[in-house]
């Protein structure tokens, strides 16, 4: 029963985290497109608050993910090649998450160097990584 609770919480916090990291670059798109100072200031607040709101979800996703590895055991970890690939992709998502923080800080300092198009592409990138992670986790292919 503990394993199922751990898995459910891992998935829940991952979904909540991804909702935020899908939305944050969309805010960057709108922020990059505006020239109105009051609107830019509103976006700065929204971006900062959103990043700090979803960061605990990222941490809890990690904690429950590590809990799953512990509960399944080290033999399972060693034999699950699909999981090794998934963990590399997860590391990329954490790097992406912290890159978003850098961008939040750039916008906060009025130091944006990218176009709205860049942020549109940045917004789409994690979708493919998430798809790969879900496929690996659900299908557990023998690689």
mmCIF file of C-alpha atoms in Angstrom:
data_model
loop_
_atom_site.group_PDB
_atom_site.id
_atom_site.type_symbol
_atom_site.label_atom_id
_atom_site.label_comp_id
_atom_site.label_asym_id
_atom_site.label_seq_id
_atom_site.Cartn_x
_atom_site.Cartn_y
_atom_site.Cartn_z
ATOM 1 C CA UNK A 1 0.000 0.000 0.000
ATOM 2 C CA UNK A 2 2.917 2.345 0.779
ATOM 3 C CA UNK A 3 4.238 1.826 -2.755
ATOM 4 C CA UNK A 4 0.915 2.853 -4.307
ATOM 5 C CA UNK A 5 0.667 5.981 -2.145
ATOM 6 C CA UNK A 6 4.213 6.918 -3.049
ATOM 7 C CA UNK A 7 3.490 6.389 -6.756
ATOM 8 C CA UNK A 8 0.236 8.379 -6.590
ATOM 9 C CA UNK A 9 1.915 11.322 -4.859
ATOM 10 C CA UNK A 10 4.856 11.199 -7.281
ATOM 11 C CA UNK A 11 2.476 11.435 -10.251
ATOM 12 C CA UNK A 12 0.330 14.127 -8.609
ATOM 13 C CA UNK A 13 3.256 16.420 -7.817
ATOM 14 C CA UNK A 14 4.756 15.818 -11.273
ATOM 15 C CA UNK A 15 1.483 16.900 -12.922
ATOM 16 C CA UNK A 16 1.266 20.012 -10.719
ATOM 17 C CA UNK A 17 4.913 20.855 -11.451
ATOM 18 C CA UNK A 18 4.494 20.438 -15.203
ATOM 19 C CA UNK A 19 1.402 22.632 -15.227
ATOM 20 C CA UNK A 20 3.616 25.432 -13.966
ATOM 21 C CA UNK A 21 6.566 24.818 -16.242
ATOM 22 C CA UNK A 22 4.239 24.687 -19.235
ATOM 23 C CA UNK A 23 2.647 28.007 -18.270
ATOM 24 C CA UNK A 24 5.758 29.984 -17.260
ATOM 25 C CA UNK A 25 7.286 30.207 -20.768
ATOM 26 C CA UNK A 26 3.852 31.253 -22.068
ATOM 27 C CA UNK A 27 4.048 34.203 -19.656
ATOM 28 C CA UNK A 28 7.501 34.930 -21.093
ATOM 29 C CA UNK A 29 5.967 35.083 -24.595
ATOM 30 C CA UNK A 30 3.489 37.734 -23.523
ATOM 31 C CA UNK A 31 6.101 39.562 -21.464
ATOM 32 C CA UNK A 32 8.498 39.712 -24.428
ATOM 33 C CA UNK A 33 5.722 41.085 -26.657
ATOM 34 C CA UNK A 34 4.654 43.985 -24.437
ATOM 35 C CA UNK A 35 6.109 47.469 -24.283
ATOM 36 C CA UNK A 36 3.827 48.736 -21.525
ATOM 37 C CA UNK A 37 5.760 49.202 -18.277
ATOM 38 C CA UNK A 38 2.814 48.462 -15.976
ATOM 39 C CA UNK A 39 2.102 45.241 -17.874
ATOM 40 C CA UNK A 40 5.772 44.236 -17.733
ATOM 41 C CA UNK A 41 5.768 44.792 -13.975
ATOM 42 C CA UNK A 42 2.661 42.619 -13.627
ATOM 43 C CA UNK A 43 4.352 39.852 -15.620
ATOM 44 C CA UNK A 44 7.432 40.079 -13.383
ATOM 45 C CA UNK A 45 5.285 39.418 -10.320
ATOM 46 C CA UNK A 46 3.360 36.602 -12.009
ATOM 47 C CA UNK A 47 6.524 34.888 -13.256
ATOM 48 C CA UNK A 48 8.280 35.064 -9.899
ATOM 49 C CA UNK A 49 5.257 33.821 -7.979
ATOM 50 C CA UNK A 50 4.589 30.977 -10.423
ATOM 51 C CA UNK A 51 8.190 29.752 -10.320
ATOM 52 C CA UNK A 52 8.221 29.748 -6.518
ATOM 53 C CA UNK A 53 4.772 28.124 -6.416
ATOM 54 C CA UNK A 54 5.785 25.134 -8.569
ATOM 55 C CA UNK A 55 9.299 24.635 -7.214
ATOM 56 C CA UNK A 56 8.066 22.742 -4.114
ATOM 57 C CA UNK A 57 6.178 20.446 -6.516
ATOM 58 C CA UNK A 58 9.476 19.764 -8.295
ATOM 59 C CA UNK A 59 11.083 18.920 -4.953
ATOM 60 C CA UNK A 60 8.196 16.661 -3.899
ATOM 61 C CA UNK A 61 8.264 14.922 -7.296
ATOM 62 C CA UNK A 62 11.926 14.147 -6.654
ATOM 63 C CA UNK A 63 11.347 13.000 -3.071
ATOM 64 C CA UNK A 64 8.545 10.605 -4.010
ATOM 65 C CA UNK A 65 10.482 9.416 -7.065
ATOM 66 C CA UNK A 66 13.446 8.550 -4.854
ATOM 67 C CA UNK A 67 10.999 6.895 -2.474
ATOM 68 C CA UNK A 68 9.782 4.688 -5.324
ATOM 69 C CA UNK A 69 13.337 3.674 -6.158
ATOM 70 C CA UNK A 70 13.910 2.828 -2.500
ATOM 71 C CA UNK A 71 10.678 0.828 -2.235
ATOM 72 C CA UNK A 72 11.283 -1.099 -5.471
ATOM 73 C CA UNK A 73 14.873 -1.787 -4.428
ATOM 74 C CA UNK A 74 18.368 -1.450 -5.808
ATOM 75 C CA UNK A 75 18.185 -4.665 -7.845
ATOM 76 C CA UNK A 76 15.178 -3.261 -9.697
ATOM 77 C CA UNK A 77 17.057 -0.003 -10.274
ATOM 78 C CA UNK A 78 20.106 -1.796 -11.656
ATOM 79 C CA UNK A 79 18.071 -3.982 -14.010
ATOM 80 C CA UNK A 80 15.711 -1.279 -15.303
ATOM 81 C CA UNK A 81 17.496 0.242 -18.285
ATOM 82 C CA UNK A 82 14.324 2.131 -19.203
ATOM 83 C CA UNK A 83 14.543 3.844 -15.801
ATOM 84 C CA UNK A 84 18.119 4.940 -16.443
ATOM 85 C CA UNK A 85 16.967 6.647 -19.648
ATOM 86 C CA UNK A 86 13.993 8.165 -17.822
ATOM 87 C CA UNK A 87 16.281 9.533 -15.098
ATOM 88 C CA UNK A 88 18.488 11.239 -17.689
ATOM 89 C CA UNK A 89 15.378 12.874 -19.173
ATOM 90 C CA UNK A 90 14.236 13.873 -15.680
ATOM 91 C CA UNK A 91 17.610 15.534 -15.093
ATOM 92 C CA UNK A 92 17.063 17.507 -18.296
ATOM 93 C CA UNK A 93 13.683 18.670 -16.993
ATOM 94 C CA UNK A 94 15.250 19.811 -13.706
ATOM 95 C CA UNK A 95 17.899 21.712 -15.699
ATOM 96 C CA UNK A 96 15.063 23.257 -17.732
ATOM 97 C CA UNK A 97 13.275 24.218 -14.508
ATOM 98 C CA UNK A 98 16.331 26.076 -13.220
ATOM 99 C CA UNK A 99 16.928 27.668 -16.629
ATOM 100 C CA UNK A 100 13.402 29.072 -16.333
ATOM 101 C CA UNK A 101 14.483 30.617 -13.021
ATOM 102 C CA UNK A 102 17.395 32.304 -14.793
ATOM 103 C CA UNK A 103 14.926 33.714 -17.312
ATOM 104 C CA UNK A 104 12.632 34.923 -14.504
ATOM 105 C CA UNK A 105 15.617 36.792 -13.066
ATOM 106 C CA UNK A 106 16.543 38.203 -16.491
ATOM 107 C CA UNK A 107 13.024 39.562 -16.958
ATOM 108 C CA UNK A 108 13.002 40.911 -13.385
ATOM 109 C CA UNK A 109 16.188 42.853 -14.185
ATOM 110 C CA UNK A 110 14.831 44.048 -17.560
ATOM 111 C CA UNK A 111 17.544 41.987 -19.212
ATOM 112 C CA UNK A 112 15.525 39.866 -21.635
ATOM 113 C CA UNK A 113 17.616 38.891 -24.660
ATOM 114 C CA UNK A 114 15.152 36.640 -26.473
ATOM 115 C CA UNK A 115 12.192 37.057 -28.779
ATOM 116 C CA UNK A 116 8.638 35.919 -28.192
ATOM 117 C CA UNK A 117 9.313 33.211 -30.820
ATOM 118 C CA UNK A 118 12.178 31.838 -28.719
ATOM 119 C CA UNK A 119 9.830 31.528 -25.742
ATOM 120 C CA UNK A 120 7.177 29.820 -27.867
ATOM 121 C CA UNK A 121 9.739 27.181 -28.848
ATOM 122 C CA UNK A 122 10.963 26.946 -25.258
ATOM 123 C CA UNK A 123 7.362 26.381 -24.187
ATOM 124 C CA UNK A 124 7.016 23.371 -26.493
ATOM 125 C CA UNK A 125 10.305 21.634 -25.689
ATOM 126 C CA UNK A 126 9.316 19.930 -22.423
ATOM 127 C CA UNK A 127 6.202 18.418 -24.004
ATOM 128 C CA UNK A 128 8.298 15.955 -26.004
ATOM 129 C CA UNK A 129 10.488 15.144 -23.022
ATOM 130 C CA UNK A 130 7.397 14.529 -20.883
ATOM 131 C CA UNK A 131 5.974 12.247 -23.576
ATOM 132 C CA UNK A 132 9.163 10.192 -23.573
ATOM 133 C CA UNK A 133 9.174 9.999 -19.762
ATOM 134 C CA UNK A 134 5.549 8.830 -19.637
ATOM 135 C CA UNK A 135 6.101 6.234 -22.366
ATOM 136 C CA UNK A 136 9.140 4.872 -20.530
ATOM 137 C CA UNK A 137 7.350 4.797 -17.166
ATOM 138 C CA UNK A 138 4.198 3.135 -18.478
ATOM 139 C CA UNK A 139 5.568 0.735 -21.109
ATOM 140 C CA UNK A 140 8.872 -0.058 -19.337
ATOM 141 C CA UNK A 141 10.429 -1.217 -22.615
ATOM 142 C CA UNK A 142 13.118 -3.884 -22.468
ATOM 143 C CA UNK A 143 15.973 -1.921 -23.950
#
